[in-house]
PDB file of C-alpha atoms in Angstrom:
ATOM      1  CA  UNK A  23      26.551  -3.408  14.462  1.00  0.00           C
ATOM      2  CA  UNK A  24      23.992  -6.331  13.619  1.00  0.00           C
ATOM      3  CA  UNK A  25      22.041  -6.041  10.705  1.00  0.00           C
ATOM      4  CA  UNK A  26      19.193  -7.802   9.570  1.00  0.00           C
ATOM      5  CA  UNK A  27      18.983  -8.739   5.591  1.00  0.00           C
ATOM      6  CA  UNK A  28      16.066  -9.641   4.062  1.00  0.00           C
ATOM      7  CA  UNK A  29      15.518 -11.547   0.919  1.00  0.00           C
ATOM      8  CA  UNK A  30      13.220 -13.472  -1.220  1.00  0.00           C
ATOM      9  CA  UNK A  31      11.086 -10.486  -2.590  1.00  0.00           C
ATOM     10  CA  UNK A  32      10.535  -9.985  -6.268  1.00  0.00           C
ATOM     11  CA  UNK A  33       7.605 -10.212  -8.474  1.00  0.00           C
ATOM     12  CA  UNK A  34       4.551 -12.580  -8.195  1.00  0.00           C
ATOM     13  CA  UNK A  35       1.269 -13.019 -10.183  1.00  0.00           C
ATOM     14  CA  UNK A  36      -2.115 -13.393  -8.288  1.00  0.00           C
ATOM     15  CA  UNK A  37      -2.189 -16.600  -6.942  1.00  0.00           C
ATOM     16  CA  UNK A  38       1.337 -17.535  -6.372  1.00  0.00           C
ATOM     17  CA  UNK A  39       3.629 -18.176  -3.391  1.00  0.00           C
ATOM     18  CA  UNK A  40       6.700 -16.408  -2.280  1.00  0.00           C
ATOM     19  CA  UNK A  41       9.078 -17.260   1.038  1.00  0.00           C
ATOM     20  CA  UNK A  42      11.225 -14.429   2.305  1.00  0.00           C
ATOM     21  CA  UNK A  43      13.781 -14.909   4.794  1.00  0.00           C
ATOM     22  CA  UNK A  44      15.552 -12.475   7.127  1.00  0.00           C
ATOM     23  CA  UNK A  45      18.811 -13.209   8.835  1.00  0.00           C
ATOM     24  CA  UNK A  46      21.015 -11.743  11.088  1.00  0.00           C
ATOM     25  CA  UNK A  47      24.259 -10.541  10.058  1.00  0.00           C
ATOM     26  CA  UNK A  48      25.870 -11.487  13.468  1.00  0.00           C
ATOM     27  CA  UNK A  49      25.324 -12.864  16.760  1.00  0.00           C
ATOM     28  CA  UNK A  50      22.235 -11.295  18.960  1.00  0.00           C
ATOM     29  CA  UNK A  51      21.053 -12.296  22.108  1.00  0.00           C
ATOM     30  CA  UNK A  52      17.793 -11.091  24.108  1.00  0.00           C
ATOM     31  CA  UNK A  53      15.414 -11.721  21.555  1.00  0.00           C
ATOM     32  CA  UNK A  54      11.983 -11.248  22.454  1.00  0.00           C
ATOM     33  CA  UNK A  55      10.304 -11.779  19.413  1.00  0.00           C
ATOM     34  CA  UNK A  56      10.465 -11.316  15.428  1.00  0.00           C
ATOM     35  CA  UNK A  57       8.132 -10.189  12.896  1.00  0.00           C
ATOM     36  CA  UNK A  58       7.410  -8.956   9.677  1.00  0.00           C
ATOM     37  CA  UNK A  59       5.809  -5.932   8.532  1.00  0.00           C
ATOM     38  CA  UNK A  60       4.767  -4.061   5.542  1.00  0.00           C
ATOM     39  CA  UNK A  61       4.225  -0.868   3.866  1.00  0.00           C
ATOM     40  CA  UNK A  62       2.270  -0.623   0.685  1.00  0.00           C
ATOM     41  CA  UNK A  63       2.817   3.026  -1.303  1.00  0.00           C
ATOM     42  CA  UNK A  64       1.166   5.909   0.483  1.00  0.00           C
ATOM     43  CA  UNK A  65       0.777   3.711   3.356  1.00  0.00           C
ATOM     44  CA  UNK A  66       1.777   3.416   6.816  1.00  0.00           C
ATOM     45  CA  UNK A  67       3.641   0.653   7.986  1.00  0.00           C
ATOM     46  CA  UNK A  68       1.395  -2.274   9.273  1.00  0.00           C
ATOM     47  CA  UNK A  69       2.002  -5.511  11.183  1.00  0.00           C
ATOM     48  CA  UNK A  70       2.030  -8.591   9.235  1.00  0.00           C
ATOM     49  CA  UNK A  71       2.787 -11.244  11.395  1.00  0.00           C
ATOM     50  CA  UNK A  72       4.945 -11.877  14.570  1.00  0.00           C
ATOM     51  CA  UNK A  73       6.433 -14.771  16.611  1.00  0.00           C
ATOM     52  CA  UNK A  74       6.979 -14.370  20.299  1.00  0.00           C
ATOM     53  CA  UNK A  75       9.806 -16.322  22.218  1.00  0.00           C
ATOM     54  CA  UNK A  76       7.616 -19.101  23.004  1.00  0.00           C
ATOM     55  CA  UNK A  77       6.468 -19.657  19.359  1.00  0.00           C
ATOM     56  CA  UNK A  78       3.166 -17.863  19.894  1.00  0.00           C
ATOM     57  CA  UNK A  79       2.041 -16.362  16.366  1.00  0.00           C
ATOM     58  CA  UNK A  80       0.032 -13.506  15.244  1.00  0.00           C
ATOM     59  CA  UNK A  81      -1.128 -12.333  11.965  1.00  0.00           C
ATOM     60  CA  UNK A  82      -2.982  -9.432  10.516  1.00  0.00           C
ATOM     61  CA  UNK A  83      -6.408 -10.207   9.621  1.00  0.00           C
ATOM     62  CA  UNK A  84      -5.639  -9.589   5.894  1.00  0.00           C
ATOM     63  CA  UNK A  85      -3.343 -12.164   5.727  1.00  0.00           C
ATOM     64  CA  UNK A  86      -4.406 -15.156   8.238  1.00  0.00           C
ATOM     65  CA  UNK A  87      -4.569 -18.242   6.613  1.00  0.00           C
ATOM     66  CA  UNK A  88      -2.660 -17.181   3.626  1.00  0.00           C
ATOM     67  CA  UNK A  89       0.804 -16.431   5.450  1.00  0.00           C
ATOM     68  CA  UNK A  90       2.926 -18.655   7.605  1.00  0.00           C
ATOM     69  CA  UNK A  91       5.561 -16.871   9.943  1.00  0.00           C
ATOM     70  CA  UNK A  92       8.565 -19.635  10.947  1.00  0.00           C
ATOM     71  CA  UNK A  93      11.939 -19.021  12.604  1.00  0.00           C
ATOM     72  CA  UNK A  94      15.290 -20.766  13.185  1.00  0.00           C
ATOM     73  CA  UNK A  95      16.072 -19.689  16.664  1.00  0.00           C
ATOM     74  CA  UNK A  96      19.516 -20.904  16.494  1.00  0.00           C
ATOM     75  CA  UNK A  97      20.516 -19.191  13.485  1.00  0.00           C
ATOM     76  CA  UNK A  98      18.610 -16.192  14.636  1.00  0.00           C
ATOM     77  CA  UNK A  99      16.353 -16.474  11.338  1.00  0.00           C
ATOM     78  CA  UNK A 100      12.883 -15.481  10.503  1.00  0.00           C
ATOM     79  CA  UNK A 101      10.996 -16.833   7.249  1.00  0.00           C
ATOM     80  CA  UNK A 102       7.392 -15.648   6.168  1.00  0.00           C
ATOM     81  CA  UNK A 103       5.515 -18.232   3.380  1.00  0.00           C
ATOM     82  CA  UNK A 104       3.372 -16.228   1.718  1.00  0.00           C
ATOM     83  CA  UNK A 105       0.574 -18.165  -0.247  1.00  0.00           C
ATOM     84  CA  UNK A 106      -2.453 -17.070  -2.713  1.00  0.00           C
ATOM     85  CA  UNK A 107      -0.879 -13.584  -2.966  1.00  0.00           C
ATOM     86  CA  UNK A 108      -2.819 -11.084  -4.302  1.00  0.00           C
ATOM     87  CA  UNK A 109      -2.026  -7.327  -5.758  1.00  0.00           C
ATOM     88  CA  UNK A 110      -3.294  -6.330  -2.312  1.00  0.00           C
ATOM     89  CA  UNK A 111      -0.097  -7.866  -0.929  1.00  0.00           C
ATOM     90  CA  UNK A 112       2.368  -5.457  -3.164  1.00  0.00           C
ATOM     91  CA  UNK A 113       4.339  -3.604  -0.604  1.00  0.00           C
ATOM     92  CA  UNK A 114       8.235  -3.297   0.925  1.00  0.00           C
ATOM     93  CA  UNK A 115       8.317  -6.052   3.360  1.00  0.00           C
ATOM     94  CA  UNK A 116      10.430  -5.465   6.586  1.00  0.00           C
ATOM     95  CA  UNK A 117      11.530  -7.997   9.181  1.00  0.00           C
ATOM     96  CA  UNK A 118      12.059  -6.696  12.920  1.00  0.00           C
ATOM     97  CA  UNK A 119      13.587  -8.682  15.934  1.00  0.00           C
ATOM     98  CA  UNK A 120      12.737  -7.026  19.339  1.00  0.00           C
ATOM     99  CA  UNK A 121      14.911  -7.162  21.926  1.00  0.00           C
ATOM    100  CA  UNK A 122      15.399  -6.932  25.868  1.00  0.00           C
ATOM    101  CA  UNK A 123      15.429  -3.514  26.850  1.00  0.00           C
ATOM    102  CA  UNK A 124      12.907  -2.013  24.264  1.00  0.00           C
ATOM    103  CA  UNK A 125      15.011  -1.882  21.530  1.00  0.00           C
ATOM    104  CA  UNK A 126      13.917  -3.150  17.774  1.00  0.00           C
ATOM    105  CA  UNK A 127      16.341  -3.571  14.989  1.00  0.00           C
ATOM    106  CA  UNK A 128      14.809  -4.129  11.391  1.00  0.00           C
ATOM    107  CA  UNK A 129      15.845  -4.714   8.150  1.00  0.00           C
ATOM    108  CA  UNK A 130      16.316  -2.492   5.143  1.00  0.00           C
ATOM    109  CA  UNK A 131      13.264  -4.112   3.218  1.00  0.00           C
ATOM    110  CA  UNK A 132      12.484  -6.320   0.180  1.00  0.00           C
ATOM    111  CA  UNK A 133       9.849  -5.217  -2.398  1.00  0.00           C
ATOM    112  CA  UNK A 134       7.343  -7.872  -3.245  1.00  0.00           C
ATOM    113  CA  UNK A 135       5.117  -6.692  -5.989  1.00  0.00           C
ATOM    114  CA  UNK A 136       2.056  -8.782  -7.258  1.00  0.00           C
ATOM    115  CA  UNK A 137       0.281  -8.504 -10.544  1.00  0.00           C
ATOM    116  CA  UNK A 138      -2.936  -9.353 -11.497  1.00  0.00           C
TER     117      UNK A 138
END
């Protein structure tokens, strides 16, 4: 079964940048959209950014202008460039692919911790 593997998490200080990457472990067809979600301690998982098949992007208001989602369609990879990080961005970040047939697959998550 194909899995998504995130990388790039870790520790950062306020104002710094980090780039998250997500890659599929095998071939996947019928990808409708790719995205990033995050879950902070004690909070529900929330959308961070998505990129649709045609390239249209969508961002949560809290990250718009600071984060940028991009992809490599050929390699089935999605990236999240995070700039000007703040402690409020501390969370486990998950990548997800939405597939044809109303199915989604998720990565295991990568921790991002931002200190003040």
